[in-house]
Amino acid sequence: MALTHNLGFPRIGARRELKQALEAYWRKNIDAKQLQDQAKAIRKENWLLQKKTGLNLIPVGDFALYDHMLNMTALLGAIPDRFNSTQYDTMLDLYFAMARGTANQSAMEMTKWFNTNYHYIVPEFNSHTHFQITSEQLFDEINEAKALGISPKVVLIGPLTYLFLGKETEVNFNRLDLLPRLLPAYHEILSRIAALGVQWVQIDEPCLAFDLEEIWLEKLSEAYTTLRGSGPQLLLTTYFDAIDEHAARLKALPVDGLHIDLCRAPHQLDTFLADYPVNKVLSLGIIDGRNVWRADLSQALATLSQAQSFLGERLWIAPSCSLLHCPVDLELETRLDGEIKNWLAFSVQKLNEIVILGRGLNQGEASIQTSLQESVEARQARQQSKRIHHPVVQERVKKLTQRDCQRHLPFAQRQSLQQQYFQLPLLPTTTIGSFPQTTEIRKARAAFRKGEFSHVDYLEAMRAEIQNVIQQQEEIGLDVLVHGEAERNDMVEYFGEQLWGYAFTENGWVQSYGSRCVKPPILYGDIYRPEAMTVNWISYAQTLTSKPVKGMLTGPVTMLMWSFIRDDQPYSETALQLALAIRDEVKDLEQAGIGMIQIDEPAFREGLPLKKSAWSEYLQWAVKAFRIASSGIKDETQIHTHMCYSEFHDILPAIAEMDADVITIETSRSRMELLDAFAQFAYPNEIGPGVYDIHSPRIPDTDEMLALLEKALRCIPPQQLWVNPDCGLKTRNWAETDVALKKMVSAAHILRNRIVA
Ligand code: GLN
Ligand code: ZN
């Protein structure tokens, strides 16, 4: 019998119940007991939903009030020192203090979970770190599940991945040295889990998908040898990329089974099947946990049958990774077009697919004939749908040549043309695009959506806001203005809604971090831009001022990465289609007299594959897509781009190749450290290193920003330097924004005068 199981279920609740409960608790509208009851109710619903599908093993321990890495930190008692100085009333208060910070303690850092848009809380390690079980949460949840008649498979982050994803807070300290202290704690956790009658533990070691140094691999064997015999059987679980380079080592590891991702890395199956140890289970991640398309059940069944002939009883079937990255239930979508809905599967539907495949293997193909037939028909319908294929778009992509990927003149010559044209002062000041999204703005957008606001009401409301934003910027004294982005709910959704080839859900929420969720649009077909998307707003803004107004667009790579992407053609192809749509918008903006256009690419780095060997291919098409979007215009037209992070060191050549005239980046938190890299590389184009962190309510003084700018000038010549905040201002309020920008402008003025004098 092939066994079916799940690696993890979305924890936010089908209607974001967890978000509501968390935010109510943080606002003190409900108490801890009410929050815990709500969390318990979500877990119960999730388990029962999964049980109903008929899965054999259901994950327990995949739930988290904020984040599963933070859960491990709490379980292991790896509490950073600064939180030990305060007495928290409850473990819960401490947990949220670590996640979100308090008035006098800064939060733990948060960063992206592999190449997903989920963010985890980064463990902090130093020579004082000790591990000791401090939270009963996991054990309570196991009992909770058992009381509901669930046969639990407990999910834990493995010791290597836990260390690997953390950061050292002490110089000359290597976190791997903590392993001998960490393993006894894992041993104890596993023994306690076994004592509760649990047979299987899914121990996640996704760090194996990175290019690991040999020392980490050696420690892997050491770790699992130590944990052998601690109690339950261990399923060492990997996902997000191939691990076949370590196949021999993993087969020899003293664990009871392995899970591999066959969606991101289908080729690795053969390597694992060959000489697979007879005493180990092999779990195959055959249903894509990171996308929303219905599976090709026949093909999946064929793969599984082949594996079954090698593995027999030892074959398990699962999604490729936790379903954390998928919305909960397609059935909740009432407004989604029926044709498109038939092509999709969310978490519940994916688990159904797994159960069907299990039945097909165990009871023969005939037992799932209807499902196979439906799957084939849905697939064919999708392949042949007129809504997907637009020959005009495909032709245009085919006809792209090198000339479409470049500006006419090289940067140095464009720069002098642009200088003559714009006559900007040295160290020009600007912002990243959005201004505070006030309640009135949100209300106006909602009213328009619901039909309570007429088109005219809405237009007037937005125009009033643009007037306000322009006037404020004039008063602040900025040199390059923006229209403020009041009309945008989200930088991807806003454009997606105006392009053909995109669909939208009502409840397709995916957790981004803590209580924050995103609703990625579904990119299902060839991308076609029926008409201009931003020109009216931007040109209206430009009529209100004699200073240049920057047009604001979202770049092709970000449009791609923050959507659920069609899986019937390479990402690179879809990226080029998006690039063409944006290119047309850039041209329309230029035609309308807009001389500066910013194409945001905050997700550019997120798209980098986990393995370095795959980087160059990605960077090649990603850079090409950006260049197509930003070429085909006059050399006087100035292209800006923005990326809100600071880990550029590895990809600077690619950033330079994008050839944006100006790039704005995040640097204030790292105190301009990054600029050394830009200087060493001799980055040729203009740069606006962010001089203050917009993610924090703290407003730095003029002197502080001045100091950062002086530091920047040691790396970047003044003719290349811009002055701006780290990112868009939409999450800030006007009072903060006004003060902060005035200080920023005066810092720029002081320095400008000094240079000129
Ligand atoms: N232009 C966008 C804004 O200012 C950029 C957002 C981002 O970088 N994520 O909001
Ligand atoms: Zn940003």
Tab-separated table of N, CA and C in Angstrom, residues 3-59:
chain	number	residue	atom	x	y	z
A	3	LEU	N	1.390	5.021	0.789
A	3	LEU	CA	0.788	5.824	1.856
A	3	LEU	C	0.711	7.300	1.437
A	4	THR	N	-0.378	7.977	1.795
A	4	THR	CA	-0.526	9.386	1.422
A	4	THR	C	-0.348	10.269	2.656
A	5	HIS	N	0.303	11.410	2.456
A	5	HIS	CA	0.465	12.327	3.591
A	5	HIS	C	0.634	13.758	3.092
A	6	ASN	N	0.584	14.679	4.041
A	6	ASN	CA	0.739	16.097	3.711
A	6	ASN	C	1.904	16.651	4.515
A	7	LEU	N	2.622	17.614	3.945
A	7	LEU	CA	3.799	18.157	4.641
A	7	LEU	C	3.478	19.378	5.495
A	8	GLY	N	2.321	19.971	5.296
A	8	GLY	CA	1.979	21.169	6.066
A	8	GLY	C	0.779	21.832	5.421
A	9	PHE	N	-0.075	22.431	6.249
A	9	PHE	CA	-1.317	23.031	5.740
A	9	PHE	C	-1.277	24.537	6.006
A	10	PRO	N	-1.910	25.358	5.151
A	10	PRO	CA	-1.930	26.799	5.425
A	10	PRO	C	-2.516	27.055	6.816
A	11	ARG	N	-1.919	27.981	7.546
A	11	ARG	CA	-2.341	28.134	8.935
A	11	ARG	C	-3.167	29.383	9.183
A	12	ILE	N	-3.393	30.173	8.139
A	12	ILE	CA	-4.082	31.451	8.364
A	12	ILE	C	-5.593	31.280	8.447
A	13	GLY	N	-6.097	30.083	8.085
A	13	GLY	CA	-7.545	29.892	8.070
A	13	GLY	C	-8.102	30.261	6.705
A	14	ALA	N	-9.178	29.572	6.334
A	14	ALA	CA	-9.719	29.752	4.985
A	14	ALA	C	-10.149	31.197	4.740
A	15	ARG	N	-10.552	31.885	5.797
A	15	ARG	CA	-10.953	33.298	5.628
A	15	ARG	C	-10.073	34.219	6.459
A	16	ARG	N	-8.860	33.884	6.573
A	16	ARG	CA	-7.864	34.653	7.332
A	16	ARG	C	-8.273	34.865	8.794
A	17	GLU	N	-8.873	33.825	9.397
A	17	GLU	CA	-9.312	33.938	10.790
A	17	GLU	C	-8.127	34.225	11.722
A	18	LEU	N	-6.970	33.638	11.395
A	18	LEU	CA	-5.806	33.848	12.265
A	18	LEU	C	-5.363	35.310	12.239
A	19	LYS	N	-5.406	35.887	11.068
A	19	LYS	CA	-5.046	37.310	10.949
A	19	LYS	C	-5.944	38.162	11.853
A	20	GLN	N	-7.246	37.936	11.722
A	20	GLN	CA	-8.190	38.724	12.522
A	20	GLN	C	-7.908	38.548	14.017
A	21	ALA	N	-7.711	37.279	14.409
A	21	ALA	CA	-7.510	37.008	15.841
A	21	ALA	C	-6.214	37.662	16.334
A	22	LEU	N	-5.140	37.523	15.566
A	22	LEU	CA	-3.859	38.088	15.985
A	22	LEU	C	-3.957	39.603	16.133
A	23	GLU	N	-4.539	40.231	15.123
A	23	GLU	CA	-4.584	41.694	15.157
A	23	GLU	C	-5.500	42.190	16.276
A	24	ALA	N	-6.570	41.424	16.535
A	24	ALA	CA	-7.448	41.794	17.654
A	24	ALA	C	-6.683	41.657	18.975
A	25	TYR	N	-5.874	40.627	19.076
A	25	TYR	CA	-5.102	40.430	20.312
A	25	TYR	C	-4.067	41.553	20.480
A	26	TRP	N	-3.394	41.888	19.417
A	26	TRP	CA	-2.381	42.950	19.496
A	26	TRP	C	-3.013	44.304	19.835
A	27	ARG	N	-4.262	44.495	19.367
A	27	ARG	CA	-4.965	45.748	19.718
A	27	ARG	C	-5.616	45.666	21.091
A	28	LYS	N	-5.434	44.526	21.747
A	28	LYS	CA	-6.022	44.257	23.069
A	28	LYS	C	-7.551	44.195	23.033
A	29	ASN	N	-8.100	43.816	21.904
A	29	ASN	CA	-9.550	43.640	21.847
A	29	ASN	C	-9.975	42.255	22.310
A	30	ILE	N	-9.053	41.296	22.264
A	30	ILE	CA	-9.348	39.972	22.826
A	30	ILE	C	-8.166	39.597	23.720
A	31	ASP	N	-8.385	38.647	24.632
A	31	ASP	CA	-7.284	38.271	25.525
A	31	ASP	C	-6.589	37.002	25.031
A	32	ALA	N	-5.555	36.589	25.757
A	32	ALA	CA	-4.741	35.458	25.317
A	32	ALA	C	-5.586	34.190	25.178
A	33	LYS	N	-6.493	34.007	26.097
A	33	LYS	CA	-7.331	32.804	26.056
A	33	LYS	C	-8.174	32.787	24.778
A	34	GLN	N	-8.720	33.953	24.447
A	34	GLN	CA	-9.546	34.020	23.228
A	34	GLN	C	-8.702	33.767	21.977
A	35	LEU	N	-7.479	34.300	21.989
A	35	LEU	CA	-6.591	34.066	20.845
A	35	LEU	C	-6.278	32.567	20.726
A	36	GLN	N	-5.928	31.954	21.857
A	36	GLN	CA	-5.580	30.531	21.827
A	36	GLN	C	-6.781	29.686	21.386
A	37	ASP	N	-7.967	30.072	21.827
A	37	ASP	CA	-9.160	29.319	21.420
A	37	ASP	C	-9.370	29.414	19.913
A	38	GLN	N	-9.154	30.610	19.399
A	38	GLN	CA	-9.303	30.821	17.962
A	38	GLN	C	-8.286	29.965	17.192
A	39	ALA	N	-7.037	29.950	17.695
A	39	ALA	CA	-5.987	29.172	17.044
A	39	ALA	C	-6.346	27.679	17.075
A	40	LYS	N	-6.860	27.266	18.200
A	40	LYS	CA	-7.254	25.866	18.363
A	40	LYS	C	-8.362	25.506	17.366
A	41	ALA	N	-9.297	26.425	17.213
A	41	ALA	CA	-10.406	26.178	16.287
A	41	ALA	C	-9.883	26.058	14.851
A	42	ILE	N	-8.894	26.880	14.495
A	42	ILE	CA	-8.330	26.799	13.138
A	42	ILE	C	-7.617	25.462	12.948
A	43	ARG	N	-6.827	25.074	13.945
A	43	ARG	CA	-6.122	23.781	13.831
A	43	ARG	C	-7.125	22.653	13.659
A	44	LYS	N	-8.186	22.717	14.467
A	44	LYS	CA	-9.187	21.651	14.396
A	44	LYS	C	-9.802	21.593	13.001
A	45	GLU	N	-10.174	22.761	12.503
A	45	GLU	CA	-10.795	22.794	11.179
A	45	GLU	C	-9.828	22.236	10.127
A	46	ASN	N	-8.569	22.650	10.229
A	46	ASN	CA	-7.571	22.183	9.257
A	46	ASN	C	-7.392	20.670	9.316
A	47	TRP	N	-7.303	20.149	10.529
A	47	TRP	CA	-7.101	18.700	10.645
A	47	TRP	C	-8.298	17.935	10.109
A	48	LEU	N	-9.504	18.423	10.465
A	48	LEU	CA	-10.692	17.692	10.026
A	48	LEU	C	-10.860	17.773	8.509
A	49	LEU	N	-10.524	18.938	7.956
A	49	LEU	CA	-10.562	19.077	6.496
A	49	LEU	C	-9.640	18.054	5.834
A	50	GLN	N	-8.450	17.918	6.403
A	50	GLN	CA	-7.470	16.992	5.827
A	50	GLN	C	-7.913	15.548	6.028
A	51	LYS	N	-8.482	15.285	7.199
A	51	LYS	CA	-8.929	13.920	7.492
A	51	LYS	C	-10.021	13.513	6.497
A	52	LYS	N	-10.905	14.457	6.215
A	52	LYS	CA	-12.011	14.176	5.315
A	52	LYS	C	-11.523	13.746	3.935
A	53	THR	N	-10.368	14.253	3.506
A	53	THR	CA	-9.878	13.871	2.182
A	53	THR	C	-9.477	12.398	2.144
A	54	GLY	N	-9.194	11.833	3.316
A	54	GLY	CA	-8.793	10.439	3.356
A	54	GLY	C	-7.289	10.218	3.404
A	55	LEU	N	-6.529	11.283	3.664
A	55	LEU	CA	-5.066	11.147	3.800
A	55	LEU	C	-4.727	10.185	4.927
A	56	ASN	N	-3.612	9.468	4.777
A	56	ASN	CA	-3.209	8.539	5.827
A	56	ASN	C	-2.541	9.231	7.007
A	57	LEU	N	-1.656	10.171	6.720
A	57	LEU	CA	-0.956	10.853	7.814
A	57	LEU	C	-1.150	12.355	7.690
A	58	ILE	N	-1.456	12.979	8.815
A	58	ILE	CA	-1.772	14.410	8.808
A	58	ILE	C	-0.747	15.158	9.662
A	59	PRO	N	-0.205	16.267	9.143
A	59	PRO	CA	0.843	16.962	9.892
A	59	PRO	C	0.312	17.675	11.140
